[in-house]
Short mmCIF file of C-alpha atoms in Angstrom, two decimals:
data_model
loop_
_atom_site.label_atom_id
_atom_site.label_comp_id
_atom_site.label_asym_id
_atom_site.label_seq_id
_atom_site.Cartn_x
_atom_site.Cartn_y
_atom_site.Cartn_z
CA MET A 1 -24.61 14.29 24.15
CA SER A 2 -25.92 17.16 25.59
CA PHE A 3 -24.70 20.99 25.02
CA SER A 4 -25.91 23.76 26.70
CA GLY A 5 -28.92 25.74 25.10
CA GLY A 6 -26.13 28.60 24.03
CA LEU A 7 -24.78 26.39 21.36
CA ARG A 8 -27.43 25.28 20.03
CA LEU A 9 -28.33 27.82 17.97
CA THR A 10 -29.54 26.70 14.54
CA ASP A 11 -31.00 23.62 12.35
CA LEU A 12 -29.62 20.04 13.89
CA ASN A 13 -29.43 17.22 11.06
CA ASP A 14 -27.34 14.31 11.10
CA TYR A 15 -25.32 15.15 8.17
CA ILE A 16 -21.58 16.34 8.47
CA THR A 17 -21.57 18.86 6.77
CA PRO A 18 -20.23 22.44 6.97
CA ALA A 19 -23.40 24.30 8.55
CA GLN A 20 -24.74 27.31 7.23
CA GLU A 21 -22.30 29.29 8.08
CA CYS A 22 -19.62 27.25 8.89
CA ILE A 23 -15.85 29.24 8.30
CA LYS A 24 -14.48 26.23 6.49
CA PRO A 25 -16.03 25.35 3.73
CA VAL A 26 -14.95 22.48 1.00
CA PRO A 27 -12.75 23.53 -1.25
CA VAL A 28 -13.35 23.77 -4.63
CA LYS A 29 -10.76 23.59 -7.20
CA LYS A 30 -11.46 25.96 -10.55
CA THR A 31 -10.16 25.81 -13.84
CA SER A 32 -10.78 27.64 -16.38
CA GLN A 33 -12.66 24.77 -18.92
CA SER A 34 -13.64 21.10 -18.37
CA ASP A 35 -11.73 18.16 -18.81
CA GLY A 36 -14.84 16.13 -19.43
CA SER A 37 -13.82 14.25 -15.61
CA GLN A 38 -16.86 12.69 -13.80
CA ILE A 39 -17.53 12.51 -10.45
CA LYS A 40 -18.19 8.38 -9.34
CA VAL A 41 -19.00 6.68 -6.22
CA ASP A 42 -18.04 3.25 -5.59
CA THR A 43 -19.54 0.12 -3.70
CA THR A 44 -17.70 1.52 -0.38
CA GLY A 45 -19.21 5.55 -1.05
CA ASP A 46 -16.12 7.10 -2.18
CA TYR A 47 -15.76 9.10 -4.32
CA PHE A 48 -13.87 9.04 -7.54
CA GLU A 49 -12.55 11.61 -10.10
CA VAL A 50 -12.54 9.43 -13.39
CA THR A 51 -10.69 11.28 -16.24
CA LYS A 52 -11.67 11.01 -19.98
CA ASP A 53 -8.29 8.71 -20.49
CA GLY A 54 -9.83 5.99 -17.53
CA SER A 55 -8.08 7.18 -14.77
CA SER A 56 -9.17 7.93 -11.51
CA THR A 57 -7.99 9.59 -8.52
CA LYS A 58 -9.62 9.18 -5.26
CA LEU A 59 -12.01 12.25 -3.65
CA GLU A 60 -10.76 13.30 -0.23
CA ALA A 61 -13.63 13.38 2.37
CA ALA A 62 -13.70 17.18 4.08
CA GLN A 63 -12.93 17.01 7.43
CA ILE A 64 -14.38 18.87 10.42
CA THR A 65 -12.24 18.85 13.42
CA LEU A 66 -13.58 20.08 16.88
CA ASN A 67 -11.66 23.24 16.24
CA ASP A 68 -13.37 24.03 13.00
CA CYS A 69 -16.18 23.97 15.70
CA LEU A 70 -14.97 26.45 18.22
CA ALA A 71 -13.82 28.66 14.87
CA CYS A 72 -17.23 28.38 13.30
CA SER A 73 -19.36 31.31 13.30
CA GLY A 74 -22.37 28.68 13.71
CA CYS A 75 -23.01 26.16 16.14
CA VAL A 76 -22.16 22.75 17.40
CA THR A 77 -24.93 20.19 16.25
CA SER A 78 -25.75 16.81 16.69
CA ALA A 79 -23.81 16.10 13.63
CA GLU A 80 -20.60 17.78 15.08
CA THR A 81 -20.70 16.25 18.74
CA VAL A 82 -19.74 13.06 16.75
CA LEU A 83 -16.76 14.84 16.48
CA ILE A 84 -15.84 14.97 20.21
CA THR A 85 -15.22 11.03 20.46
CA MET A 86 -11.97 12.15 21.37
CA GLN A 87 -12.60 13.55 24.23
CA SER A 88 -14.51 10.81 25.74
CA HIS A 89 -13.49 7.92 28.45
CA ALA A 90 -12.21 5.59 25.97
CA GLU A 91 -9.29 7.49 25.15
CA LEU A 92 -9.02 7.71 28.70
CA ILE A 93 -8.99 3.76 28.55
CA THR A 94 -7.17 3.91 25.60
CA VAL A 95 -4.24 5.20 27.47
CA LEU A 96 -4.19 3.65 30.31
CA ASP A 97 -3.89 0.10 27.98
CA GLU A 98 -1.12 1.51 26.41
CA ASN A 99 0.56 2.49 29.53
CA ARG A 100 -0.22 -1.48 30.86
CA LYS A 101 1.63 -2.32 27.59
CA LEU A 102 4.69 -0.34 28.13
CA ARG A 103 4.90 -1.57 31.60
CA ARG A 104 4.67 -5.50 30.12
CA GLU A 105 6.88 -4.48 27.87
CA GLY A 106 9.74 -3.13 30.39
CA ARG A 107 9.36 0.38 29.06
CA GLY A 108 7.78 1.49 32.08
CA GLU A 109 9.92 4.81 31.90
CA GLU A 110 8.15 5.86 28.84
CA ALA A 111 4.20 5.68 30.25
CA LYS A 112 2.78 8.86 30.80
CA LYS A 113 1.54 10.14 34.37
CA VAL A 114 -2.18 10.38 34.06
CA VAL A 115 -4.30 12.81 36.52
CA VAL A 116 -7.63 13.22 36.39
CA THR A 117 -9.14 16.29 38.18
CA VAL A 118 -12.69 15.34 39.53
CA ALA A 119 -14.98 18.64 39.94
CA PRO A 120 -17.70 18.92 43.11
CA GLN A 121 -20.44 19.06 40.88
CA SER A 122 -20.10 16.04 38.93
CA ARG A 123 -19.32 14.54 42.82
CA ALA A 124 -23.12 15.70 44.25
CA SER A 125 -24.79 13.88 41.18
CA LEU A 126 -23.22 10.37 41.83
CA ALA A 127 -23.49 11.08 45.63
CA LEU A 128 -27.61 11.53 44.39
CA LYS A 129 -27.84 8.70 42.55
CA TYR A 130 -25.55 5.90 45.00
CA GLY A 131 -26.87 8.01 48.15
CA ILE A 132 -23.54 7.95 49.64
CA SER A 133 -21.50 11.47 51.17
CA THR A 134 -19.85 13.11 48.40
CA GLN A 135 -16.60 12.27 50.30
CA CYS A 136 -17.64 8.56 50.02
CA VAL A 137 -18.02 9.72 46.56
CA ALA A 138 -13.98 11.47 46.39
CA LYS A 139 -12.27 8.04 48.23
CA ARG A 140 -14.30 5.32 45.76
CA MET A 141 -13.48 7.21 42.36
CA THR A 142 -9.93 7.90 43.68
CA HIS A 143 -9.70 3.18 44.75
CA VAL A 144 -11.26 2.95 41.37
CA LEU A 145 -9.20 5.07 39.03
CA LYS A 146 -6.06 4.37 41.11
CA THR A 147 -6.97 0.55 40.25
CA MET A 148 -7.58 1.22 36.62
CA GLY A 149 -4.05 2.37 36.47
CA VAL A 150 -4.42 6.31 37.09
CA ASP A 151 -1.35 7.78 38.95
CA CYS A 152 -2.93 10.79 40.92
CA VAL A 153 -6.52 11.61 41.60
CA LEU A 154 -7.18 15.52 43.00
CA ASP A 155 -10.28 17.39 43.91
CA SER A 156 -10.55 20.97 40.85
CA ALA A 157 -11.93 22.63 43.97
CA PHE A 158 -8.25 23.35 45.00
CA GLY A 159 -7.76 24.84 40.86
CA ARG A 160 -11.50 26.51 41.99
CA ASP A 161 -9.77 28.54 45.09
CA ILE A 162 -7.06 30.30 42.90
CA THR A 163 -9.41 30.84 40.52
CA LEU A 164 -11.51 32.83 42.74
CA VAL A 165 -9.37 34.10 44.77
CA GLU A 166 -7.95 35.80 41.28
CA SER A 167 -11.06 36.46 40.29
CA ALA A 168 -11.75 38.56 43.24
CA ARG A 169 -8.34 40.73 42.93
CA GLU A 170 -9.02 41.04 38.54
CA PHE A 171 -12.39 42.36 39.48
CA VAL A 172 -10.65 44.95 42.77
CA ARG A 173 -8.40 46.06 40.00
CA ARG A 174 -10.82 46.69 37.20
CA TYR A 175 -13.25 48.50 39.57
CA ARG A 176 -10.40 50.78 40.42
CA ALA A 177 -8.98 51.54 36.74
CA SER A 178 -12.87 52.60 35.95
CA ASN A 179 -13.38 54.59 39.12
CA GLY A 180 -16.70 51.88 39.39
CA HIS A 181 -18.51 53.10 36.46
CA VAL A 182 -20.28 50.97 34.90
CA GLY A 183 -20.34 50.77 30.74
CA ASP A 184 -18.11 53.53 29.97
CA GLY A 185 -14.88 52.13 28.91
CA GLN A 186 -13.52 48.32 29.30
CA SER A 187 -13.38 47.76 32.86
CA LEU A 188 -17.03 46.95 34.10
CA PRO A 189 -18.97 45.49 33.88
CA VAL A 190 -16.83 42.04 34.79
CA LEU A 191 -18.39 38.94 33.62
CA ALA A 192 -17.80 35.78 35.01
CA SER A 193 -16.32 33.30 32.20
CA TRP A 194 -15.75 29.97 33.71
CA CYS A 195 -19.12 28.75 31.47
CA PRO A 196 -18.00 27.71 27.89
CA GLY A 197 -21.41 27.49 26.62
CA TRP A 198 -21.36 31.07 27.58
CA VAL A 199 -17.89 32.03 26.07
CA CYS A 200 -18.58 30.33 23.01
CA TYR A 201 -22.05 32.11 22.78
CA ALA A 202 -20.39 34.91 23.08
CA GLU A 203 -17.64 34.48 21.08
CA LYS A 204 -19.59 33.11 17.94
CA THR A 205 -21.91 36.31 18.38
CA HIS A 206 -21.65 39.10 20.59
CA ALA A 207 -18.44 39.80 20.28
CA SER A 208 -19.11 43.48 21.60
CA VAL A 209 -19.31 41.80 24.97
CA LEU A 210 -15.71 40.45 25.06
CA PRO A 211 -13.76 43.09 26.35
CA TRP A 212 -15.97 43.13 29.53
CA MET A 213 -15.29 39.20 30.29
CA SER A 214 -13.38 38.07 33.36
CA THR A 215 -10.15 37.01 31.71
CA THR A 216 -8.91 34.46 35.24
CA ARG A 217 -9.26 30.72 33.92
CA SER A 218 -11.67 28.75 35.07
CA PRO A 219 -11.21 25.75 37.83
CA GLN A 220 -10.67 23.53 35.19
CA GLN A 221 -8.62 25.45 33.11
CA THR A 222 -6.29 26.23 36.41
CA MET A 223 -5.94 22.70 37.16
CA GLY A 224 -4.77 22.22 33.56
CA ALA A 225 -1.90 24.24 34.84
CA ILE A 226 -1.45 22.80 37.67
CA ALA A 227 -1.12 19.50 36.35
CA LYS A 228 1.06 20.67 33.12
CA HIS A 229 3.34 23.24 35.00
CA TYR A 230 3.60 22.37 38.59
CA MET A 231 3.50 18.80 38.90
CA ALA A 232 5.73 18.81 35.78
CA LYS A 233 8.19 20.42 38.04
CA LYS A 234 7.71 18.66 41.07
CA LEU A 235 7.98 15.16 39.40
CA GLN A 236 11.00 16.97 36.93
CA THR A 237 9.44 15.25 33.53
CA SER A 238 7.64 17.23 30.66
CA PRO A 239 3.89 18.73 30.04
CA ASP A 240 3.41 16.25 27.42
CA ARG A 241 4.40 13.58 29.86
CA ILE A 242 1.31 13.78 32.15
CA TYR A 243 -1.80 13.02 30.71
CA HIS A 244 -4.63 14.96 32.27
CA VAL A 245 -8.33 14.37 32.50
CA ALA A 246 -10.91 16.39 34.31
CA ILE A 247 -14.07 14.72 35.07
CA MET A 248 -17.24 17.71 34.63
CA MET A 249 -20.71 18.70 34.65
CA CYS A 250 -21.16 19.34 31.20
CA TYR A 251 -20.22 18.29 27.70
CA ASP A 252 -19.33 21.78 26.68
CA LYS A 253 -16.10 21.78 29.00
CA LYS A 254 -14.62 19.59 26.14
CA LEU A 255 -14.82 22.52 23.98
CA GLU A 256 -13.19 24.58 26.22
CA ALA A 257 -10.09 22.18 27.13
CA SER A 258 -9.91 21.88 22.71
CA ARG A 259 -8.91 25.95 22.38
CA ASP A 260 -5.88 26.86 21.30
CA ASP A 261 -5.18 29.27 24.04
CA PHE A 262 -4.37 26.09 26.31
CA TYR A 263 -1.93 24.24 24.16
CA ASN A 264 1.76 24.64 24.55
CA ASP A 265 3.59 24.69 21.35
CA ILE A 266 6.64 23.85 23.05
CA TYR A 267 5.52 20.97 24.03
CA LYS A 268 2.62 19.62 21.70
CA THR A 269 0.35 19.38 24.21
CA ARG A 270 -3.19 20.21 25.87
CA ASP A 271 -3.43 21.89 29.60
CA VAL A 272 -6.88 19.11 29.69
CA ASP A 273 -6.19 16.28 27.28
CA CYS A 274 -9.62 15.02 27.97
CA VAL A 275 -12.47 15.95 29.20
CA VAL A 276 -15.19 13.18 31.05
CA THR A 277 -18.69 13.71 31.58
CA THR A 278 -20.44 12.80 35.26
CA GLY A 279 -22.38 10.34 32.82
CA GLU A 280 -19.17 9.02 31.11
CA PHE A 281 -17.75 8.40 34.21
CA ASP A 282 -21.03 6.70 35.34
CA ARG A 283 -21.27 4.24 32.15
CA LEU A 284 -17.49 3.14 32.56
CA LEU A 285 -18.27 2.16 36.03
CA ASN A 286 -20.95 -0.20 34.33
CA GLU A 287 -18.41 -1.26 31.52
CA THR A 288 -15.87 -2.16 33.34
CA HIS A 289 -18.71 -4.03 35.59
CA VAL A 290 -17.84 -2.00 39.04
CA ASP A 291 -20.10 -1.51 41.81
CA PHE A 292 -19.79 1.24 43.32
CA THR A 293 -22.49 0.96 46.11
CA SER A 294 -19.80 -1.76 47.67
CA ALA A 295 -16.53 -0.58 45.82
CA PRO A 296 -13.70 0.13 48.75
CA GLU A 297 -12.25 3.95 49.49
CA ALA A 298 -8.79 4.74 48.98
CA PRO A 299 -7.52 8.16 50.97
CA LEU A 300 -7.46 11.30 49.24
CA ASP A 301 -5.20 12.75 46.89
CA SER A 302 -3.95 16.69 47.66
CA LEU A 303 -2.00 19.77 47.13
CA SER A 304 -2.49 21.19 50.48
CA SER A 305 -2.31 19.57 53.83
CA THR A 306 -6.15 18.87 53.57
CA ASP A 307 -7.45 15.45 53.67
CA SER A 308 -11.16 15.96 52.94
CA VAL A 309 -13.51 17.28 49.96
CA HIS A 310 -14.79 21.22 50.55
CA ALA A 311 -16.96 23.99 49.20
CA SER A 312 -17.24 27.46 48.68
CA ALA A 313 -20.31 29.57 49.71
CA GLY A 314 -22.40 30.20 46.91
CA THR A 315 -23.95 27.83 44.01
CA SER A 316 -22.92 24.93 41.94
CA ALA A 317 -21.83 28.47 39.57
CA GLY A 318 -18.54 28.46 41.53
CA GLY A 319 -19.38 30.49 44.03
CA GLY A 320 -17.74 33.34 42.00
CA LEU A 321 -20.53 35.83 42.61
CA GLU A 322 -20.01 35.25 46.50
CA TYR A 323 -16.62 35.03 47.23
CA ILE A 324 -15.66 37.82 44.95
CA LEU A 325 -18.55 40.69 46.16
CA SER A 326 -17.13 39.94 49.95
CA TYR A 327 -13.34 40.36 48.93
CA ALA A 328 -14.73 43.85 46.93
CA ALA A 329 -16.14 44.90 50.05
CA ARG A 330 -13.54 44.46 51.85
CA GLU A 331 -11.09 45.63 49.79
CA LEU A 332 -12.94 48.52 48.24
CA PHE A 333 -15.11 50.37 50.92
CA ASN A 334 -14.40 47.57 54.35
CA ILE A 335 -17.16 46.52 55.05
CA ASP A 336 -17.08 42.94 56.26
CA VAL A 337 -19.41 40.78 54.73
CA SER A 338 -18.44 36.85 54.61
CA PRO A 339 -18.91 34.70 51.67
CA GLY A 340 -21.31 32.57 53.39
CA LEU A 341 -23.63 35.92 54.41
CA VAL A 342 -23.28 36.67 50.69
CA ALA A 343 -24.68 33.34 50.05
CA ALA A 344 -27.28 33.51 53.07
CA VAL A 345 -28.99 36.77 51.87
CA GLY A 346 -29.16 35.69 48.28
CA LYS A 347 -31.19 32.49 49.46
CA GLY A 348 -32.95 34.97 51.37
CA GLU A 349 -32.42 36.11 55.07
CA PRO A 350 -32.57 39.88 55.06
CA HIS A 351 -29.72 41.63 56.15
CA PRO A 352 -29.72 45.66 56.70
CA LEU A 353 -26.81 45.57 54.60
CA PHE A 354 -28.01 43.77 51.05
CA ALA A 355 -31.48 43.92 48.89
CA VAL A 356 -31.57 41.33 46.96
CA LYS A 357 -34.10 41.30 43.81
CA LEU A 358 -36.04 38.44 41.75
CA VAL A 359 -35.40 40.04 38.36
CA ARG A 360 -39.17 38.64 37.10
CA ASN A 361 -39.31 36.71 40.16
CA GLN A 362 -36.93 33.54 38.75
CA SER A 363 -34.28 32.47 41.00
CA ASP A 364 -31.97 32.35 38.21
CA HIS A 365 -31.84 35.75 37.38
CA ARG A 366 -30.96 37.42 41.12
CA GLU A 367 -29.72 41.16 41.59
CA ILE A 368 -27.95 41.16 45.00
CA THR A 369 -27.06 44.81 46.03
CA LEU A 370 -24.67 46.14 48.87
CA LEU A 371 -25.40 48.98 50.90
CA ASP A 372 -23.45 51.56 52.33
CA PRO A 373 -23.66 51.17 56.25
CA ALA A 374 -24.40 55.04 56.86
CA THR A 375 -26.07 55.85 53.27
CA LYS A 376 -27.68 53.03 53.21
CA GLN A 377 -26.94 53.74 49.38
CA PRO A 378 -25.75 50.94 46.46
CA VAL A 379 -22.16 50.79 46.49
CA LEU A 380 -22.05 47.19 44.46
CA GLN A 381 -24.28 45.69 42.09
CA PHE A 382 -23.93 42.16 41.48
CA ALA A 383 -26.37 39.79 39.45
CA ALA A 384 -25.87 36.11 38.50
CA VAL A 385 -27.53 34.78 35.38
CA TYR A 386 -28.62 30.89 34.77
CA GLY A 387 -30.05 30.11 31.62
CA PHE A 388 -30.12 31.04 28.04
CA ARG A 389 -33.44 33.05 27.92
CA HIS A 390 -31.78 34.95 30.86
CA LEU A 391 -28.52 35.34 29.45
CA GLN A 392 -30.13 37.35 25.86
CA ASN A 393 -31.60 40.07 28.15
CA LEU A 394 -28.28 40.34 29.76
CA VAL A 395 -26.89 40.91 26.47
CA ARG A 396 -29.67 42.86 25.05
CA LYS A 397 -28.94 45.39 28.82
CA LEU A 398 -25.00 45.69 27.69
CA LYS A 399 -25.34 46.24 24.43
CA SER A 400 -28.13 49.34 24.82
CA LYS A 401 -26.33 50.25 28.21
CA ARG A 402 -28.75 49.68 30.67
CA SER A 403 -26.81 47.31 32.82
CA VAL A 404 -26.19 48.81 35.81
CA TYR A 405 -23.85 45.17 37.36
CA HIS A 406 -20.64 45.46 38.24
CA TYR A 407 -20.55 41.62 38.49
CA VAL A 408 -22.48 39.17 36.58
CA GLU A 409 -22.12 35.06 37.05
CA VAL A 410 -23.27 33.87 33.95
CA ALA A 411 -24.26 29.95 33.34
CA ALA A 412 -25.65 28.61 30.11
CA CYS A 413 -27.37 26.26 31.88
CA PRO A 414 -30.87 27.20 33.99
CA SER A 415 -29.82 26.24 37.28
CA ALA A 416 -26.01 26.43 36.99
CA CYS A 417 -23.61 23.47 36.54
CA SER A 418 -25.67 21.12 38.35
CA ASN A 419 -27.57 21.03 35.80
CA GLY A 420 -24.93 20.49 33.45
CA GLY A 421 -26.12 18.80 29.99
CA GLY A 422 -23.05 16.29 31.44
CA GLN A 423 -24.76 15.38 34.91
CA LEU A 424 -26.42 12.44 36.00
CA GLN A 425 -30.42 12.24 35.29
CA PRO A 426 -33.31 10.88 36.81
CA GLU A 427 -35.00 7.67 35.87
CA ASP A 428 -38.86 9.78 35.39
CA PRO A 429 -38.31 12.24 32.79
CA SER A 430 -41.18 13.91 33.40
CA PRO A 431 -40.42 18.24 34.19
CA GLY A 432 -41.20 17.56 37.98
CA ALA A 433 -38.83 14.90 38.36
CA LYS A 434 -35.62 16.63 36.82
CA LYS A 435 -36.23 19.67 38.73
CA GLN A 436 -36.42 18.10 41.80
CA TRP A 437 -33.22 15.94 40.97
CA VAL A 438 -31.35 19.32 39.85
CA ALA A 439 -32.28 20.84 43.54
CA SER A 440 -31.45 17.88 44.82
CA THR A 441 -28.25 17.70 43.96
CA GLU A 442 -27.92 21.56 44.50
CA ARG A 443 -28.25 20.82 48.22
CA ILE A 444 -25.63 18.36 47.94
CA TYR A 445 -22.97 20.08 46.45
CA ALA A 446 -23.57 23.21 49.42
CA HIS A 447 -23.53 20.66 51.90
CA ASP A 448 -19.82 20.49 51.99
CA ILE A 449 -17.83 22.33 54.86
CA CYS A 450 -16.72 25.66 53.14
CA LYS A 451 -13.42 27.15 53.45
CA LEU A 452 -11.99 30.54 52.52
CA PRO A 453 -10.09 30.04 49.44
CA GLU A 454 -7.06 32.40 50.49
CA ASP A 455 -7.05 29.23 53.43
CA SER A 456 -6.22 26.64 51.15
CA VAL A 457 -4.65 27.77 48.64
CA ARG A 458 -2.06 30.59 50.02
CA GLU A 459 1.18 27.87 50.51
CA PHE A 460 0.42 26.21 47.07
CA ILE A 461 0.81 29.27 45.79
CA TYR A 462 3.79 31.11 47.16
CA GLU A 463 5.17 27.63 46.75
CA TRP A 464 4.25 27.44 42.94
CA PHE A 465 5.02 31.11 41.89
CA GLY A 466 7.87 32.95 44.30
CA PRO A 467 7.71 35.12 46.93
CA ARG A 468 5.89 37.76 44.62
CA GLY A 469 2.42 34.79 44.58
CA LEU A 470 -0.18 35.99 42.55
CA ASP A 471 2.03 39.37 40.86
CA SER A 472 4.59 37.15 39.30
CA GLU A 473 4.81 36.98 35.74
CA ASP A 474 3.98 33.45 35.78
CA ALA A 475 1.60 33.54 37.65
CA GLN A 476 -0.09 36.17 35.46
CA ARG A 477 0.60 34.23 31.91
CA LEU A 478 -0.50 30.50 33.50
CA LEU A 479 -3.58 31.50 35.06
CA HIS A 480 -5.53 34.02 32.75
CA THR A 481 -6.75 33.63 28.95
CA GLN A 482 -8.21 35.89 25.98
CA PHE A 483 -11.18 35.31 24.44
CA HIS A 484 -11.82 35.54 20.20
CA GLY A 485 -14.99 37.27 19.09
CA VAL A 486 -15.73 35.20 15.35
CA GLU A 487 -16.85 36.93 12.50
CA ALA A 488 -19.74 35.39 10.68
CA THR A 489 -18.64 34.11 6.61
CA ALA A 490 -22.67 33.29 4.82
CA ASN A 491 -21.50 30.09 3.23
CA PRO A 492 -24.11 29.56 0.29
CA LEU A 493 -23.42 26.39 -0.49
CA GLY A 494 -25.11 25.34 3.65
CA VAL A 495 -28.10 27.51 2.56
CA SER A 496 -30.98 25.19 2.28
CA TRP A 497 -33.62 26.65 -1.18
#
């Protein structure tokens, strides 16, 4: 299991115990005087407290849950990854098996509706391995999953488009609230918050930057809101009767799905019940003896009128920089530059309205500045920061108030989400082969037909939220989240002397 670099911050070991700064230490009962009790271990490894009179009491083992790890001021270590087995393809198989059992027993009405959403980055990774188009991948995944018992397979790019539209609106609101001034208050800069590795790192180590985070949900969690709220209403069922699985490019997405912010206290259910990485889905194919190279294709499910997968202009980080810059240029300065043009400029195509700089000549840290057509002075300064090393430099600039960016697209993994820890890997483990593999995945990701997000989701938004659309209270509640800084509390029991 491979988390992003932002989460591997302390020493790794294979012994499950509170980390050096774990906020959930093992509780210890203290008494004023000793009663002579002793601790013994039996042949099975269980611990017992034996009193003077010979009676024994089995002691409970300390338990650390995934939520404890999220609340921890330390890190997700190699030991704690064991705790995330609740988020795996095995859990999906368990739910599907239970549904089949209920139907055999004539209790089909008790079976859960299983909805799977698939990330475009995962499709691109599978397309590279199997040498087919992303459209073929989508149709074959639909056939395979529905054969297993899944009810609906959706493209999470639909959630990404809603997230892009609302993120752009949020940026314009915050820009106007601060009159475009960076660092004077809590409005600017706006830091993208789609990457859970970056979010966890910021919450645990740099809480001072949290007010600058974009509060718009990530595409994964937007699809969670669609599955558990919109679809539940359409199917006339409750959210807990829908089991939502997200196939994602990154193990960190399992952490995001487990956040309490995305838990429904009324129905006791999460917006995303299970996250399966691209690699885990590929293992599922092997374990179920599915030959994906010759698997039949099935029609795609869709929440809109389109029946094909599509991309947004930009990198595999999701296209936030490109779309938000395009939207803000139009809304704030009446400058018409398409997301596709911004993406082309970011790849090196010259344009008189843009200045592009690779910081330290690194493509993982790009600055894109929009210039005033008349004066050629900067009006919007955006940046893309990928990889933990560049991310740390960004935090230093933010804390020292040396950052001039209005918006920053952040990803914890170098080369963004095509290089997510849950993606498929090349057979050749050499760095050169890995770099080429990631670049090929990125090209495949960008090859899909691009559509403007507002065009693909406009009708759906008004159907879901009514005449006020994204301005409605439901939209603001379901499409936004919050962040929580963690205060470090050292645990002396965990210190290596």
